[in-house]
Amino acid sequence: MLHVRTLSGDDGFLRRVASGELHGSVHSLFDRTINIHCEENGELFTIACIELDNGPNTLVVDRKRFQNMGIAVNDPVSVKADSLIIGKALSLTWQHARQWECVLPVYPSSDQKLRENMAVIKEYVAAHGKSGGLKKASSPANVFEAEVSSLLIARTNELYHALAHGRWSEACEFAIGLVGLGPGLTPSGDDYLAGLFSVYHMPNAPCCLPYPFFEKFTRGAHQRTNEISYMMIKKAAIGHVRESMVRLLEAVVNGTPEEVVHSLGNVLGIGSSSGTDMAMGLISGLALQLEMGGNVCLSKS
Protein backbone atom coordinates (compact mmCIF):
# COMPACT_ATOMS: atom_id res chain seq x y z
CA MET A 1 0.00 0.00 0.00
CA LEU A 2 1.27 3.46 -0.94
CA HIS A 3 1.37 6.06 1.88
CA VAL A 4 0.85 9.68 0.79
CA ARG A 5 0.73 12.95 2.73
CA THR A 6 -2.10 15.42 2.39
CA LEU A 7 -0.64 18.86 1.75
CA SER A 8 -3.76 20.97 2.13
CA GLY A 9 -7.48 20.54 2.16
CA ASP A 10 -10.96 21.85 2.61
CA ASP A 11 -11.55 22.58 6.28
CA GLY A 12 -14.80 20.61 6.38
CA PHE A 13 -13.23 17.59 4.67
CA LEU A 14 -10.31 17.59 7.12
CA ARG A 15 -12.66 17.76 10.11
CA ARG A 16 -14.71 14.91 8.68
CA VAL A 17 -11.76 12.53 8.29
CA ALA A 18 -10.35 13.59 11.68
CA SER A 19 -13.63 12.56 13.29
CA GLY A 20 -13.68 9.29 11.35
CA GLU A 21 -16.94 10.18 9.60
CA LEU A 22 -16.08 9.14 6.09
CA HIS A 23 -17.14 5.76 4.82
CA GLY A 24 -17.93 5.09 1.22
CA SER A 25 -16.45 3.93 -2.04
CA VAL A 26 -14.53 5.16 -5.06
CA HIS A 27 -17.03 6.90 -7.34
CA SER A 28 -14.68 7.70 -10.23
CA LEU A 29 -10.98 7.77 -10.97
CA PHE A 30 -9.05 10.10 -13.27
CA ASP A 31 -5.41 10.83 -13.93
CA ARG A 32 -5.31 13.69 -11.42
CA THR A 33 -8.33 13.09 -9.18
CA ILE A 34 -10.11 10.36 -7.24
CA ASN A 35 -13.76 11.01 -6.37
CA ILE A 36 -15.24 9.32 -3.31
CA HIS A 37 -18.93 8.80 -2.63
CA CYS A 38 -19.60 9.41 1.05
CA GLU A 39 -22.24 7.16 2.65
CA GLU A 40 -22.86 9.57 5.52
CA ASN A 41 -24.14 12.55 3.50
CA GLY A 42 -24.29 11.29 -0.10
CA GLU A 43 -21.81 13.92 -1.35
CA LEU A 44 -18.71 13.46 -3.46
CA PHE A 45 -15.29 14.17 -1.98
CA THR A 46 -12.18 14.57 -4.11
CA ILE A 47 -8.56 13.56 -3.66
CA ALA A 48 -6.54 15.83 -5.97
CA CYS A 49 -2.93 15.61 -7.09
CA ILE A 50 -0.37 18.28 -6.24
CA GLU A 51 -0.88 20.19 -9.50
CA LEU A 52 -4.47 21.12 -8.63
CA ASP A 53 -5.74 23.85 -6.33
CA ASN A 54 -7.86 23.62 -3.22
CA GLY A 55 -11.59 23.42 -3.56
CA PRO A 56 -14.79 22.43 -1.78
CA ASN A 57 -14.72 18.83 -0.47
CA THR A 58 -11.15 18.42 -1.74
CA LEU A 59 -7.82 17.25 -0.31
CA VAL A 60 -4.63 18.03 -2.24
CA VAL A 61 -2.00 15.32 -1.77
CA ASP A 62 1.71 14.92 -2.46
CA ARG A 63 1.23 12.90 -5.61
CA LYS A 64 1.52 13.89 -9.29
CA ARG A 65 -0.71 11.23 -10.81
CA PHE A 66 -3.08 8.44 -9.80
CA GLN A 67 -2.49 6.22 -12.81
CA ASN A 68 -1.71 2.52 -12.43
CA MET A 69 -2.10 2.44 -8.67
CA GLY A 70 -4.44 -0.51 -8.47
CA ILE A 71 -7.44 1.61 -7.44
CA ALA A 72 -10.79 0.82 -9.04
CA VAL A 73 -14.33 2.19 -9.01
CA ASN A 74 -16.34 0.84 -6.03
CA ASP A 75 -13.23 0.16 -3.94
CA PRO A 76 -14.09 0.75 -0.27
CA VAL A 77 -12.99 3.96 1.46
CA SER A 78 -12.79 4.45 5.23
CA VAL A 79 -10.81 6.05 8.02
CA LYS A 80 -8.68 3.61 10.00
CA ALA A 81 -5.91 4.28 12.50
CA ASP A 82 -5.57 7.98 11.59
CA SER A 83 -5.35 7.29 7.85
CA LEU A 84 -7.83 7.53 5.01
CA ILE A 85 -7.68 4.14 3.30
CA ILE A 86 -8.67 3.84 -0.36
CA GLY A 87 -9.05 0.25 -1.51
CA LYS A 88 -5.94 -1.79 -0.90
CA ALA A 89 -3.66 0.63 -2.70
CA LEU A 90 -3.58 4.05 -1.04
CA SER A 91 -3.30 5.40 2.49
CA LEU A 92 -3.52 9.16 3.16
CA THR A 93 -2.47 11.02 6.27
CA TRP A 94 -3.75 14.54 6.90
CA GLN A 95 -2.47 15.55 10.35
CA HIS A 96 -0.03 18.20 9.04
CA ALA A 97 -2.15 19.44 6.14
CA ARG A 98 -2.78 23.17 5.72
CA GLN A 99 -6.44 23.94 6.30
CA TRP A 100 -8.18 25.85 3.52
CA GLU A 101 -11.57 27.51 3.73
CA CYS A 102 -13.32 29.29 0.87
CA VAL A 103 -13.56 32.94 1.90
CA LEU A 104 -14.70 35.26 -0.87
CA PRO A 105 -13.39 38.85 -0.87
CA VAL A 106 -15.60 41.72 0.21
CA TYR A 107 -17.17 43.69 -2.63
CA PRO A 108 -15.44 47.10 -2.65
CA SER A 109 -17.14 50.28 -1.44
CA SER A 110 -15.44 52.14 -4.31
CA ASP A 111 -15.62 50.29 -7.61
CA GLN A 112 -13.09 52.27 -9.67
CA LYS A 113 -10.38 49.59 -9.47
CA LEU A 114 -12.98 46.91 -10.11
CA ARG A 115 -14.07 48.65 -13.29
CA GLU A 116 -10.47 49.01 -14.46
CA ASN A 117 -9.69 45.36 -13.75
CA MET A 118 -12.92 44.25 -15.41
CA ALA A 119 -11.61 45.77 -18.63
CA VAL A 120 -8.37 43.81 -18.17
CA ILE A 121 -10.09 40.49 -17.57
CA LYS A 122 -12.51 40.89 -20.48
CA GLU A 123 -9.72 41.78 -22.89
CA TYR A 124 -7.55 38.88 -21.69
CA VAL A 125 -10.35 36.30 -21.93
CA ALA A 126 -11.20 37.54 -25.43
CA ALA A 127 -7.56 37.11 -26.49
CA HIS A 128 -6.54 33.99 -24.54
CA GLY A 129 -9.71 32.20 -23.46
CA LYS A 130 -10.32 28.74 -24.86
CA SER A 131 -13.15 28.28 -27.32
CA GLY A 132 -15.49 25.33 -27.61
CA GLY A 133 -17.87 26.32 -24.82
CA LEU A 134 -19.28 29.79 -24.24
CA LYS A 135 -16.48 31.37 -26.21
CA LYS A 136 -17.48 30.57 -29.75
CA ALA A 137 -14.70 29.29 -31.98
CA SER A 138 -14.02 31.31 -35.14
CA SER A 139 -13.96 27.98 -37.00
CA PRO A 140 -16.03 25.43 -35.03
CA ALA A 141 -14.94 21.79 -35.36
CA ASN A 142 -18.42 20.81 -36.54
CA VAL A 143 -22.03 21.96 -36.75
CA PHE A 144 -22.86 20.47 -33.35
CA GLU A 145 -20.15 22.53 -31.60
CA ALA A 146 -21.37 25.70 -33.32
CA GLU A 147 -24.99 25.01 -32.32
CA VAL A 148 -24.09 24.27 -28.70
CA SER A 149 -22.08 27.50 -28.44
CA SER A 150 -24.97 29.48 -29.91
CA LEU A 151 -27.41 27.89 -27.48
CA LEU A 152 -25.13 28.60 -24.52
CA ILE A 153 -24.79 32.25 -25.52
CA ALA A 154 -28.56 32.62 -26.02
CA ARG A 155 -29.39 31.06 -22.65
CA THR A 156 -26.75 33.00 -20.70
CA ASN A 157 -28.09 36.21 -22.26
CA GLU A 158 -31.63 35.30 -21.14
CA LEU A 159 -30.35 34.65 -17.63
CA TYR A 160 -28.40 37.91 -17.62
CA HIS A 161 -31.40 40.01 -18.61
CA ALA A 162 -33.67 38.31 -16.06
CA LEU A 163 -31.13 38.99 -13.31
CA ALA A 164 -30.61 42.58 -14.47
CA HIS A 165 -34.35 43.22 -14.11
CA GLY A 166 -34.71 41.40 -10.80
CA ARG A 167 -36.96 38.69 -12.19
CA TRP A 168 -35.64 36.04 -9.78
CA SER A 169 -38.12 33.26 -10.50
CA GLU A 170 -37.60 33.56 -14.24
CA ALA A 171 -33.84 33.80 -13.74
CA CYS A 172 -33.87 30.59 -11.71
CA GLU A 173 -35.59 28.75 -14.55
CA PHE A 174 -33.02 30.08 -17.02
CA ALA A 175 -30.19 29.02 -14.69
CA ILE A 176 -31.63 25.50 -14.39
CA GLY A 177 -31.90 25.44 -18.20
CA LEU A 178 -28.14 25.95 -18.45
CA VAL A 179 -27.27 22.98 -16.22
CA GLY A 180 -25.67 20.12 -18.11
CA LEU A 181 -25.42 22.13 -21.33
CA GLY A 182 -22.15 22.05 -23.24
CA PRO A 183 -19.02 19.94 -23.52
CA GLY A 184 -16.77 18.60 -20.81
CA LEU A 185 -16.89 16.64 -17.54
CA THR A 186 -18.22 19.84 -16.02
CA PRO A 187 -20.40 21.17 -18.87
CA SER A 188 -19.96 24.78 -19.95
CA GLY A 189 -23.30 25.89 -18.54
CA ASP A 190 -22.35 24.51 -15.11
CA ASP A 191 -18.95 26.22 -15.20
CA TYR A 192 -20.55 29.55 -16.15
CA LEU A 193 -23.00 29.28 -13.25
CA ALA A 194 -20.19 28.50 -10.77
CA GLY A 195 -18.43 31.73 -11.79
CA LEU A 196 -21.65 33.75 -11.71
CA PHE A 197 -22.75 32.45 -8.29
CA SER A 198 -19.36 33.18 -6.73
CA VAL A 199 -19.88 36.90 -7.34
CA TYR A 200 -23.38 36.90 -5.86
CA HIS A 201 -21.98 35.46 -2.63
CA MET A 202 -19.33 38.18 -2.16
CA PRO A 203 -19.99 39.99 1.15
CA ASN A 204 -21.45 43.47 0.58
CA ALA A 205 -22.31 42.79 -3.06
CA PRO A 206 -24.84 45.43 -4.18
CA CYS A 207 -27.19 42.81 -5.59
CA CYS A 208 -27.88 39.49 -3.91
CA LEU A 209 -30.05 36.57 -4.90
CA PRO A 210 -32.73 35.50 -2.42
CA TYR A 211 -32.24 32.21 -0.58
CA PRO A 212 -35.21 30.54 -2.36
CA PHE A 213 -33.42 31.13 -5.66
CA PHE A 214 -30.53 28.87 -4.70
CA GLU A 215 -32.77 26.36 -2.93
CA LYS A 216 -34.97 26.01 -6.00
CA PHE A 217 -31.96 25.97 -8.31
CA THR A 218 -30.19 23.21 -6.37
CA ARG A 219 -33.33 21.08 -6.38
CA GLY A 220 -33.97 21.63 -10.07
CA ALA A 221 -30.37 21.03 -11.14
CA HIS A 222 -29.95 17.67 -9.45
CA GLN A 223 -30.92 15.36 -12.30
CA ARG A 224 -29.71 17.56 -15.16
CA THR A 225 -25.97 16.97 -15.02
CA ASN A 226 -23.46 14.37 -13.86
CA GLU A 227 -22.72 13.89 -10.15
CA ILE A 228 -19.26 15.47 -10.29
CA SER A 229 -20.50 18.64 -11.94
CA TYR A 230 -23.57 18.75 -9.71
CA MET A 231 -21.31 18.85 -6.64
CA MET A 232 -19.50 21.85 -8.16
CA ILE A 233 -22.66 23.90 -8.76
CA LYS A 234 -24.28 22.75 -5.50
CA LYS A 235 -21.27 24.12 -3.62
CA ALA A 236 -21.14 27.28 -5.76
CA ALA A 237 -24.80 27.88 -4.87
CA ILE A 238 -23.68 28.37 -1.26
CA GLY A 239 -20.63 30.43 -2.23
CA HIS A 240 -18.01 27.68 -2.17
CA VAL A 241 -15.72 27.62 -5.20
CA ARG A 242 -12.16 26.62 -6.05
CA GLU A 243 -9.23 28.53 -4.61
CA SER A 244 -8.14 29.77 -8.04
CA MET A 245 -11.53 31.45 -8.46
CA VAL A 246 -11.23 33.09 -5.05
CA ARG A 247 -7.74 34.37 -5.98
CA LEU A 248 -9.08 35.80 -9.22
CA LEU A 249 -11.88 37.62 -7.42
CA GLU A 250 -9.38 38.99 -4.91
CA ALA A 251 -7.17 40.24 -7.74
CA VAL A 252 -10.06 41.82 -9.62
CA VAL A 253 -11.24 43.64 -6.50
CA ASN A 254 -7.91 44.65 -4.95
CA GLY A 255 -5.06 43.76 -7.29
CA THR A 256 -2.99 45.29 -10.03
CA PRO A 257 -3.61 44.43 -13.70
CA GLU A 258 -0.56 42.15 -13.55
CA GLU A 259 -2.03 40.28 -10.58
CA VAL A 260 -5.34 39.97 -12.41
CA VAL A 261 -3.67 38.45 -15.46
CA HIS A 262 -1.66 36.03 -13.30
CA SER A 263 -4.74 34.82 -11.41
CA LEU A 264 -6.81 34.68 -14.57
CA GLY A 265 -4.15 32.53 -16.23
CA ASN A 266 -4.56 29.95 -13.46
CA VAL A 267 -8.33 29.89 -13.93
CA LEU A 268 -8.11 29.61 -17.72
CA GLY A 269 -5.87 26.57 -17.20
CA ILE A 270 -8.73 24.61 -15.60
CA GLY A 271 -9.89 21.79 -17.86
CA SER A 272 -10.29 22.32 -21.58
CA SER A 273 -12.68 25.26 -21.75
CA SER A 274 -13.96 25.05 -18.15
CA GLY A 275 -11.76 27.85 -16.85
CA THR A 276 -12.83 30.15 -19.66
CA ASP A 277 -16.51 29.39 -19.01
CA MET A 278 -16.03 30.04 -15.27
CA ALA A 279 -14.29 33.34 -16.01
CA MET A 280 -17.14 34.38 -18.32
CA GLY A 281 -19.65 33.62 -15.57
CA LEU A 282 -17.59 35.72 -13.18
CA ILE A 283 -17.47 38.57 -15.71
CA SER A 284 -21.26 38.47 -16.08
CA GLY A 285 -21.72 38.46 -12.32
CA LEU A 286 -19.44 41.45 -11.81
CA ALA A 287 -21.03 43.35 -14.71
CA LEU A 288 -24.46 42.82 -13.14
CA GLN A 289 -23.19 44.04 -9.78
CA LEU A 290 -21.78 47.17 -11.41
CA GLU A 291 -25.04 47.78 -13.22
CA MET A 292 -27.14 47.32 -10.11
CA GLY A 293 -24.80 49.26 -7.84
CA GLY A 294 -23.42 51.92 -10.16
CA ASN A 295 -24.24 54.16 -13.06
CA VAL A 296 -22.39 52.51 -15.92
CA CYS A 297 -24.03 49.78 -17.97
CA LEU A 298 -21.36 47.38 -19.19
CA SER A 299 -21.51 45.12 -22.20
CA LYS A 300 -23.48 41.91 -21.66
CA SER A 301 -21.35 39.86 -24.02
JSON list of C-alpha atoms in Angstrom, two decimals, residues 1 46 52 70 108 116 126 155 167 172 182 257 259 273:
[
{"chain": "A", "resi": 1, "resn": "MET", "atom": "CA", "xyz": [0.00, 0.00, 0.00]},
{"chain": "A", "resi": 46, "resn": "THR", "atom": "CA", "xyz": [-12.18, 14.57, -4.11]},
{"chain": "A", "resi": 52, "resn": "LEU", "atom": "CA", "xyz": [-4.47, 21.12, -8.63]},
{"chain": "A", "resi": 70, "resn": "GLY", "atom": "CA", "xyz": [-4.44, -0.51, -8.47]},
{"chain": "A", "resi": 108, "resn": "PRO", "atom": "CA", "xyz": [-15.44, 47.10, -2.65]},
{"chain": "A", "resi": 116, "resn": "GLU", "atom": "CA", "xyz": [-10.47, 49.01, -14.46]},
{"chain": "A", "resi": 126, "resn": "ALA", "atom": "CA", "xyz": [-11.20, 37.54, -25.43]},
{"chain": "A", "resi": 155, "resn": "ARG", "atom": "CA", "xyz": [-29.39, 31.06, -22.65]},
{"chain": "A", "resi": 167, "resn": "ARG", "atom": "CA", "xyz": [-36.96, 38.69, -12.19]},
{"chain": "A", "resi": 172, "resn": "CYS", "atom": "CA", "xyz": [-33.87, 30.59, -11.71]},
{"chain": "A", "resi": 182, "resn": "GLY", "atom": "CA", "xyz": [-22.15, 22.05, -23.24]},
{"chain": "A", "resi": 257, "resn": "PRO", "atom": "CA", "xyz": [-3.61, 44.43, -13.70]},
{"chain": "A", "resi": 259, "resn": "GLU", "atom": "CA", "xyz": [-2.03, 40.28, -10.58]},
{"chain": "A", "resi": 273, "resn": "SER", "atom": "CA", "xyz": [-12.68, 25.26, -21.75]}
]
